[in-house]
XYZ file of C-alpha atoms in Angstrom:
539
model
C -42.585 -63.070 52.116
C -45.008 -62.975 55.003
C -44.616 -59.183 55.166
C -45.828 -58.913 51.575
C -42.510 -58.367 49.790
C -41.889 -60.285 46.605
C -38.591 -62.140 46.655
C -36.767 -63.849 43.830
C -35.514 -67.313 44.751
C -33.421 -70.078 43.253
C -35.089 -73.454 43.972
C -33.104 -76.715 44.116
C -35.062 -80.052 44.658
C -33.710 -83.606 45.170
C -35.722 -86.895 45.423
C -34.760 -89.328 48.262
C -35.500 -93.021 47.511
C -35.268 -96.352 49.396
C -32.467 -98.862 48.672
C -35.004 -100.619 46.529
C -35.513 -97.477 44.567
C -38.866 -96.412 45.854
C -39.277 -92.661 46.319
C -39.743 -91.605 49.922
C -39.507 -87.747 50.138
C -38.150 -84.556 48.568
C -35.347 -82.378 49.887
C -35.506 -78.770 48.656
C -33.490 -75.589 49.099
C -34.459 -72.024 48.283
C -31.772 -69.317 47.973
C -32.782 -65.635 47.980
C -31.320 -64.201 44.741
C -33.168 -60.866 44.800
C -30.034 -58.771 45.199
C -28.208 -60.783 42.531
C -31.024 -60.192 40.050
C -30.927 -56.483 40.866
C -27.195 -56.476 40.194
C -27.752 -58.327 36.923
C -30.415 -55.798 35.899
C -28.103 -52.945 36.792
C -25.352 -54.569 34.759
C -27.730 -55.010 31.825
C -28.749 -51.376 31.898
C -25.117 -50.305 32.197
C -24.309 -52.458 29.190
C -27.164 -50.817 27.270
C -25.910 -47.349 28.186
C -22.348 -48.286 27.216
C -23.575 -49.757 23.928
C -25.628 -46.616 23.214
C -22.589 -44.424 23.848
C -20.371 -46.827 21.908
C -22.651 -46.710 18.869
C -23.564 -43.013 18.873
C -20.562 -41.063 20.140
C -18.633 -39.032 17.541
C -15.231 -40.192 18.796
C -14.138 -43.673 17.740
C -13.944 -46.215 20.593
C -12.012 -49.408 19.974
C -10.597 -52.501 21.629
C -7.541 -54.393 20.419
C -5.530 -57.330 21.589
C -2.167 -56.758 23.219
C -0.644 -57.404 19.790
C -2.845 -54.709 18.231
C -5.489 -56.821 16.456
C -8.794 -54.942 16.319
C -11.450 -56.704 18.421
C -14.165 -54.090 18.293
C -14.620 -50.597 16.889
C -17.511 -48.148 17.187
C -19.702 -47.206 14.169
C -18.302 -43.656 14.245
C -15.318 -45.021 12.295
C -17.483 -44.458 9.233
C -17.693 -40.738 9.968
C -14.049 -40.282 10.890
C -12.929 -42.065 7.677
C -15.368 -40.104 5.472
C -17.420 -43.237 4.829
C -14.504 -45.377 3.653
C -14.543 -47.879 6.567
C -17.249 -49.753 8.455
C -16.613 -51.607 11.754
C -16.949 -54.984 10.032
C -14.141 -54.028 7.603
C -11.646 -53.636 10.445
C -12.307 -56.536 12.846
C -9.282 -58.818 12.912
C -6.926 -56.327 11.213
C -3.889 -54.896 12.939
C -4.353 -51.407 14.302
C -0.711 -50.665 13.650
C -1.030 -51.250 9.891
C -2.953 -47.975 9.632
C -0.147 -45.772 11.023
C 1.676 -43.673 8.414
C 4.687 -43.213 10.672
C 6.596 -46.122 12.165
C 8.084 -43.687 14.690
C 4.616 -42.651 15.921
C 3.585 -46.318 16.269
C 6.710 -47.299 18.203
C 6.425 -44.255 20.484
C 2.783 -45.065 21.299
C 3.602 -48.701 22.123
C 6.547 -47.637 24.263
C 4.439 -45.187 26.299
C 1.719 -47.819 26.843
C 4.267 -50.324 28.129
C 5.906 -47.845 30.480
C 2.901 -45.869 31.707
C 0.022 -48.258 30.860
C -1.915 -45.372 29.363
C -1.522 -42.525 26.827
C -3.594 -39.356 26.427
C -4.156 -37.239 23.300
C -1.226 -38.721 21.401
C -1.224 -37.262 17.878
C -0.843 -39.741 15.014
C -1.563 -39.794 11.297
C -3.628 -42.741 10.025
C -4.076 -43.996 6.470
C -7.491 -43.956 4.856
C -8.636 -46.492 2.270
C -8.053 -44.062 -0.647
C -4.510 -43.235 0.513
C -5.416 -39.928 2.143
C -4.368 -39.282 5.724
C -6.427 -38.631 8.839
C -4.765 -36.654 11.654
C -6.073 -38.108 14.929
C -5.521 -37.787 18.652
C -5.485 -41.189 20.444
C -6.115 -41.957 24.113
C -5.606 -45.577 25.216
C -4.903 -47.747 28.259
C -3.983 -51.334 29.025
C -6.815 -53.554 30.383
C -5.831 -56.227 32.905
C -7.638 -59.497 33.758
C -8.512 -60.546 37.348
C -5.059 -62.038 37.764
C -3.408 -58.711 36.831
C -2.199 -59.839 33.428
C -2.527 -57.496 30.386
C -5.591 -58.666 28.520
C -6.320 -56.035 25.872
C -6.054 -52.350 24.930
C -9.071 -50.079 25.011
C -9.015 -46.567 23.640
C -10.611 -43.753 21.710
C -9.598 -41.453 18.892
C -10.981 -38.340 17.288
C -10.312 -36.529 14.039
C -8.249 -33.380 14.645
C -8.157 -32.164 11.008
C -9.972 -28.927 11.848
C -7.758 -28.337 14.859
C -4.612 -28.972 12.798
C -5.853 -26.577 10.103
C -6.569 -23.950 12.756
C -3.138 -24.506 14.294
C -1.512 -24.236 10.859
C -3.456 -21.043 10.146
C -2.306 -19.597 13.470
C 1.276 -20.673 12.748
C 1.197 -19.071 9.293
C -0.372 -15.925 10.746
C 2.292 -15.732 13.438
C 5.022 -16.265 10.833
C 3.552 -13.534 8.628
C 3.332 -11.212 11.635
C 6.911 -12.086 12.587
C 8.172 -11.407 9.049
C 6.157 -8.187 8.866
C 7.556 -7.018 12.195
C 11.120 -7.828 11.180
C 10.642 -6.109 7.816
C 9.105 -3.045 9.465
C 11.595 -3.189 12.334
C 8.697 -3.267 14.775
C 7.291 -5.460 17.545
C 4.418 -5.764 20.014
C 4.201 -6.203 23.772
C 1.689 -6.593 26.572
C 1.957 -5.772 30.251
C -0.286 -7.328 32.925
C -0.403 -4.632 35.576
C -1.473 -6.816 38.498
C 1.316 -9.370 38.075
C 3.846 -7.170 36.226
C 4.060 -9.995 33.673
C 5.439 -8.568 30.441
C 5.428 -10.432 27.131
C 7.126 -9.268 23.943
C 7.165 -10.561 20.365
C 10.393 -11.577 18.675
C 10.474 -8.193 16.938
C 10.136 -6.345 20.257
C 12.862 -8.480 21.833
C 15.198 -7.701 18.943
C 14.530 -3.956 19.165
C 15.220 -3.825 22.904
C 18.185 -6.199 22.659
C 16.809 -8.829 25.058
C 15.804 -12.486 24.853
C 12.429 -13.915 25.880
C 13.577 -14.538 29.461
C 14.944 -10.995 29.809
C 11.717 -9.411 28.546
C 10.611 -8.421 32.034
C 9.054 -5.219 33.321
C 11.943 -4.376 35.645
C 14.395 -4.613 32.729
C 12.289 -3.026 29.972
C 11.281 0.035 32.027
C 14.959 1.045 32.349
C 15.853 0.689 28.644
C 14.543 4.155 27.573
C 17.075 6.906 28.202
C 16.534 8.590 31.619
C 15.410 11.911 30.159
C 12.392 10.205 28.528
C 11.167 8.025 31.409
C 9.090 10.673 33.196
C 7.383 11.622 29.932
C 6.575 7.947 29.182
C 5.154 7.354 32.667
C 2.958 10.444 32.349
C 1.699 9.284 28.960
C 0.770 5.855 30.383
C -1.092 7.458 33.299
C -3.041 9.678 30.878
C -3.910 6.576 28.846
C -5.145 4.536 31.816
C -6.915 7.297 33.758
C -8.207 9.621 31.019
C -8.081 7.364 27.959
C -5.829 9.823 26.147
C -4.022 8.425 23.080
C -0.616 6.952 23.869
C 1.589 7.904 20.925
C 5.171 8.715 21.902
C 8.678 8.875 20.487
C 11.742 8.315 22.620
C 15.306 7.032 22.567
C 16.463 3.741 24.070
C 19.772 2.231 25.094
C 19.583 -1.406 23.922
C 20.123 -3.972 26.678
C 22.698 -6.127 24.866
C 24.928 -3.682 22.933
C 24.043 -0.265 24.331
C 23.125 1.007 20.857
C 21.046 4.194 20.852
C 17.813 3.819 18.869
C 14.839 6.080 18.172
C 11.545 4.358 18.987
C 7.930 5.181 18.142
C 5.341 3.515 20.383
C 1.544 3.407 20.530
C -0.532 1.557 23.145
C -4.097 0.778 24.245
C -5.434 -0.174 27.665
C -7.912 -2.944 28.587
C -9.379 -1.494 31.765
C -11.320 -4.620 32.778
C -8.364 -6.987 32.476
C -5.835 -4.308 33.445
C -3.579 -5.148 30.538
C -1.596 -2.734 28.385
C -1.048 -3.654 24.711
C 1.552 -1.772 22.697
C 3.407 -1.646 19.388
C 6.929 -0.271 18.984
C 8.873 0.573 15.832
C 12.496 1.445 15.190
C 12.456 4.899 13.549
C 16.192 5.538 13.827
C 16.695 5.675 10.060
C 13.695 7.975 9.668
C 15.019 10.318 12.339
C 18.410 10.388 10.686
C 16.787 11.119 7.328
C 14.687 13.897 8.897
C 17.812 15.397 10.448
C 19.628 15.234 7.113
C 16.633 16.841 5.390
C 16.550 19.570 8.045
C 20.235 20.274 7.500
C 19.782 20.219 3.732
C 16.847 22.619 4.056
C 18.970 24.966 6.130
C 21.744 24.753 3.555
C 19.228 25.168 0.751
C 17.671 28.172 2.470
C 21.113 29.723 2.766
C 21.823 28.936 -0.866
C 18.487 30.473 -1.858
C 19.391 33.632 0.035
C 22.758 33.718 -1.701
C 21.292 32.936 -5.126
C 18.509 35.501 -4.587
C 21.130 38.116 -3.919
C 22.997 37.046 -7.041
C 19.774 37.101 -9.086
C 18.902 40.531 -7.762
C 22.339 41.706 -8.839
C 21.889 40.106 -12.258
C 18.444 41.668 -12.570
C 19.855 45.079 -11.763
C 22.533 44.502 -14.389
C 19.867 43.395 -16.866
C 17.804 46.478 -16.104
C 20.895 48.593 -16.653
C 21.509 46.712 -19.887
C 17.885 47.242 -20.956
C 18.214 50.944 -20.219
C 21.428 51.026 -22.249
C 19.767 49.178 -25.110
C 16.730 51.420 -24.920
C 18.668 54.658 -24.961
C 22.295 54.168 -25.955
C 21.673 51.795 -28.891
C 18.582 53.543 -30.175
C 20.420 56.856 -30.616
C 23.054 55.455 -33.049
C 20.317 53.544 -34.897
C 18.247 56.702 -35.288
C 21.376 58.507 -36.488
C 22.127 55.801 -39.052
C 18.538 55.764 -40.270
C 18.328 59.581 -40.335
C 21.625 60.180 -42.150
C 20.888 57.460 -44.689
C 17.482 59.011 -45.426
C 19.113 62.486 -45.721
C 21.610 61.150 -48.255
C 18.829 59.558 -50.274
C 16.627 62.620 -50.190
C 19.141 65.480 -50.461
C 21.897 63.899 -52.521
C 19.904 61.455 -54.624
C 20.820 63.099 -58.000
C 24.543 62.703 -57.348
C 24.275 59.085 -56.153
C 24.521 56.154 -58.510
C 22.287 53.104 -58.344
C 24.667 51.028 -56.193
C 25.027 53.798 -53.612
C 21.249 54.087 -53.341
C 20.937 50.316 -52.923
C 23.482 50.314 -50.109
C 21.752 53.192 -48.331
C 18.414 51.322 -48.516
C 20.080 48.260 -46.985
C 21.387 50.456 -44.126
C 17.885 51.868 -43.524
C 16.259 48.395 -43.678
C 18.742 46.846 -41.244
C 18.461 49.804 -38.862
C 14.706 49.267 -38.787
C 15.173 45.522 -38.179
C 17.574 46.279 -35.357
C 14.963 48.592 -33.855
C 12.305 45.876 -34.023
C 14.728 43.398 -32.431
C 15.506 45.839 -29.605
C 11.758 46.331 -29.021
C 11.211 42.554 -28.850
C 14.137 42.002 -26.509
C 12.883 44.739 -24.198
C 9.409 43.182 -24.227
C 10.871 39.743 -23.488
C 12.965 41.012 -20.586
C 10.062 42.976 -19.069
C 7.666 39.998 -18.994
C 9.485 38.369 -16.088
C 9.208 41.556 -13.987
C 5.680 42.641 -14.793
C 3.167 42.099 -11.994
C 0.304 39.982 -13.302
C -3.136 41.478 -12.751
C -5.792 38.798 -13.119
C -9.218 39.531 -14.509
C -11.839 37.848 -16.673
C -10.880 37.937 -20.366
C -13.215 37.739 -23.359
C -10.950 35.381 -25.344
C -13.143 35.330 -28.443
C -13.317 39.122 -28.651
C -9.561 39.456 -27.959
C -8.597 36.899 -30.627
C -10.859 38.587 -33.208
C -9.484 42.059 -32.330
C -5.917 40.784 -32.708
C -6.683 39.403 -36.161
C -8.420 42.588 -37.292
C -5.444 44.650 -36.028
C -2.722 42.609 -37.732
C -4.311 41.499 -40.988
C -4.042 43.890 -43.922
C -6.829 44.435 -46.373
C -5.277 41.967 -48.797
C -4.860 39.431 -45.973
C -8.519 39.704 -45.064
C -9.514 39.128 -48.667
C -7.317 36.051 -49.038
C -7.687 34.378 -45.599
C -10.569 32.137 -44.533
C -10.539 33.145 -40.855
C -12.463 30.619 -38.757
C -13.062 31.704 -35.175
C -14.869 29.363 -32.797
C -17.013 30.528 -29.882
C -14.137 30.632 -27.398
C -14.799 30.376 -23.632
C -13.494 33.136 -21.397
C -10.389 32.829 -19.217
C -8.796 34.452 -16.182
C -5.443 36.124 -16.782
C -3.610 39.373 -17.386
C -5.419 40.968 -20.385
C -2.356 42.874 -21.633
C -0.118 39.805 -21.585
C -2.694 37.406 -23.059
C -3.384 39.951 -25.807
C 0.333 39.764 -26.682
C -0.009 35.953 -26.966
C -2.894 36.273 -29.447
C -1.047 38.964 -31.416
C 2.112 36.873 -31.757
C 0.379 33.583 -32.638
C -2.079 35.076 -35.139
C 0.708 37.212 -36.646
C 2.781 34.086 -37.218
C -0.197 32.294 -38.783
C -0.768 35.196 -41.198
C 2.948 35.425 -42.027
C 3.646 31.723 -42.591
C 0.469 31.175 -44.671
C 1.216 34.132 -46.948
C 2.564 31.965 -49.790
C -0.538 29.763 -49.952
C -3.288 30.509 -52.432
C -6.053 29.083 -50.187
C -5.091 30.537 -46.828
C -6.973 29.163 -43.799
C -6.520 30.218 -40.180
C -8.567 28.520 -37.484
C -8.795 29.651 -33.857
C -10.422 27.145 -31.464
C -10.274 25.545 -28.028
C -10.297 22.212 -26.150
C -11.954 22.142 -22.728
C -10.593 19.743 -20.082
C -11.188 19.124 -16.368
C -8.683 21.593 -14.952
C -7.747 23.817 -17.875
C -8.802 25.209 -21.237
C -6.503 24.862 -24.219
C -6.664 27.442 -27.017
C -5.033 26.977 -30.413
C -4.199 28.840 -33.627
C -3.990 26.631 -36.713
C -2.817 27.559 -40.197
C -2.169 25.708 -43.447
C 1.056 27.539 -44.228
C 4.732 26.572 -44.402
C 4.703 24.390 -41.284
C 7.908 22.901 -39.905
C 9.728 19.620 -39.293
C 8.676 18.100 -35.925
C 12.306 17.133 -35.300
C 12.973 20.856 -34.818
C 10.257 21.293 -32.153
C 12.859 21.919 -29.455
C 13.951 25.123 -31.169
C 10.506 26.696 -31.537
C 10.309 28.624 -28.271
C 13.965 29.599 -27.883
C 15.155 33.189 -28.225
C 16.589 33.866 -31.697
C 15.680 30.321 -32.795
C 14.286 30.456 -36.333
C 13.222 27.497 -38.465
C 13.018 29.589 -41.656
C 15.560 31.939 -43.173
C 15.182 35.710 -43.156
C 14.747 35.644 -46.935
C 11.795 33.269 -46.599
C 9.960 35.075 -43.787
C 10.815 38.209 -41.813
C 11.097 38.065 -38.041
C 13.341 38.492 -34.995
C 13.019 34.981 -33.515
C 11.704 36.322 -30.205
C 7.915 36.209 -30.658
C 7.338 32.558 -29.616
C 9.746 32.922 -26.697
C 7.560 35.794 -25.478
C 4.453 33.599 -25.856
C 6.009 30.817 -23.823
C 7.159 33.124 -21.019
C 3.701 34.719 -20.729
C 1.899 31.368 -20.619
C 4.316 29.923 -18.081
C 3.777 32.954 -15.838
C 0.073 32.011 -15.904
C 0.985 28.431 -14.816
C -0.042 27.177 -18.217
C 1.531 25.115 -20.971
C 2.493 25.838 -24.576
C 3.368 23.451 -27.404
C 2.999 23.011 -31.150
C 2.411 20.454 -33.891
C 3.343 20.850 -37.518
C 4.281 19.330 -40.834
C 6.376 20.868 -43.559
C 4.318 22.617 -46.274
C 1.068 21.564 -44.584
C 0.827 24.049 -41.718
C 1.217 24.249 -37.961
C -0.949 24.409 -34.858
C 0.163 26.290 -31.743
C -1.514 25.474 -28.441
C -1.511 27.240 -25.103
C -3.437 26.189 -21.993
C -4.632 28.302 -19.083
C -5.696 26.661 -15.795
C -9.110 27.327 -14.328
C -8.735 30.041 -11.724
C -11.111 31.707 -9.276
C -10.756 35.447 -8.800
C -10.370 36.456 -5.158
């Protein structure tokens, strides 16, 4: 151009000749096509950008004929199909052959015909290996310049992760729903600015409302009137002073008017001005607590009554003990004394049978005296006040053996005493335990030629167990239940002397120390008697 601009032109030239065919001149025309070339360049660049997007975008872009034949598909089909399809594999195939559901295909076609476009329509497509690909499709009809449908263009993307997330949320919500129903609980939230209130299915069921009725104006009136002021105060304390909201109240359900006990806790999001809460039906718990309270009152009354009865029985037992101690001892002393007088003063005039009978009287009077002493000891144990102190168990066990064993016993018995740890207990009572157990071991091993008595211990976390073991007569383990009963004897009087009260005394003493007592044995092979004392700190 004369002003220096460069123009693009389209040159057309024609040759004009004479009738004889001789050339005379040229006719030429130049058309300025600068703007057209700019438009073509713009179109070219747009095509390049479209192709770049088409080939690199993660979503799959496609074009099909009106009948659904695939005309073009972006390379991202390889990614969405996990490498099983390339674009060249799909050109000319029917898009609809890849749908797993005929209903989905027909619905998509119907929407396109009616609305000419569809957005995020979820379908399930078949992969080459038979697996399925959940996808969301967006598509629209493309019309030619005459307004006739020419083709379908669209996009799709794999929504597997979204479907998994949705399924996880659905499962979580179902678990929460089941948990709430099982626990008879629910949750709610209240948006303070809008008064929008939302409640879970469990909360709706507890209040007796449906989802539409779960509104602030309805819910606030469900608690009984006498609780409403307390609940409002608790909410104010939560929002203004961040005090814990943990309340119990009664409600009148919206649908049936049933009275329920409710426990509720809540938190407050100050920035969003939203209250979140959890409620639980504690009606059954409240009823159980009330029943327990009533039972405790009845039990307390029964304890008072039984205590009075026991006190009366104890007084009667004390009276009986006094009677035994004084009234029975006097006749026994008389029997023993008169029998001895007859033997001593009238012995020459008595025959052998008379003397034998008098000796039996004296022997049985003495046995009765021992029995009375044991019974009195047994009855006193329950009333004696225990005085705890540190006990030298090894020294006490050795002293008990030296006191009971006769000279002959000491010569015959292999007495094995371990280095026993000390204990805390009442020395007088524990001494009685050692005396009774070691006495039994000496007595029941008396018919053995190689008599062995072992005294040892077993230390555990919370207690120490002491034992006395002998190799004497033993007993049948089937009779273990009789060992610690009053007057329960596993051997006859002819076999071994005794009153049948000694082990009962041992058990009562150990139990008063919060300990345990038990035994193991085998006939003709011996027995082991154990008693445990808990570790105790002296105050």
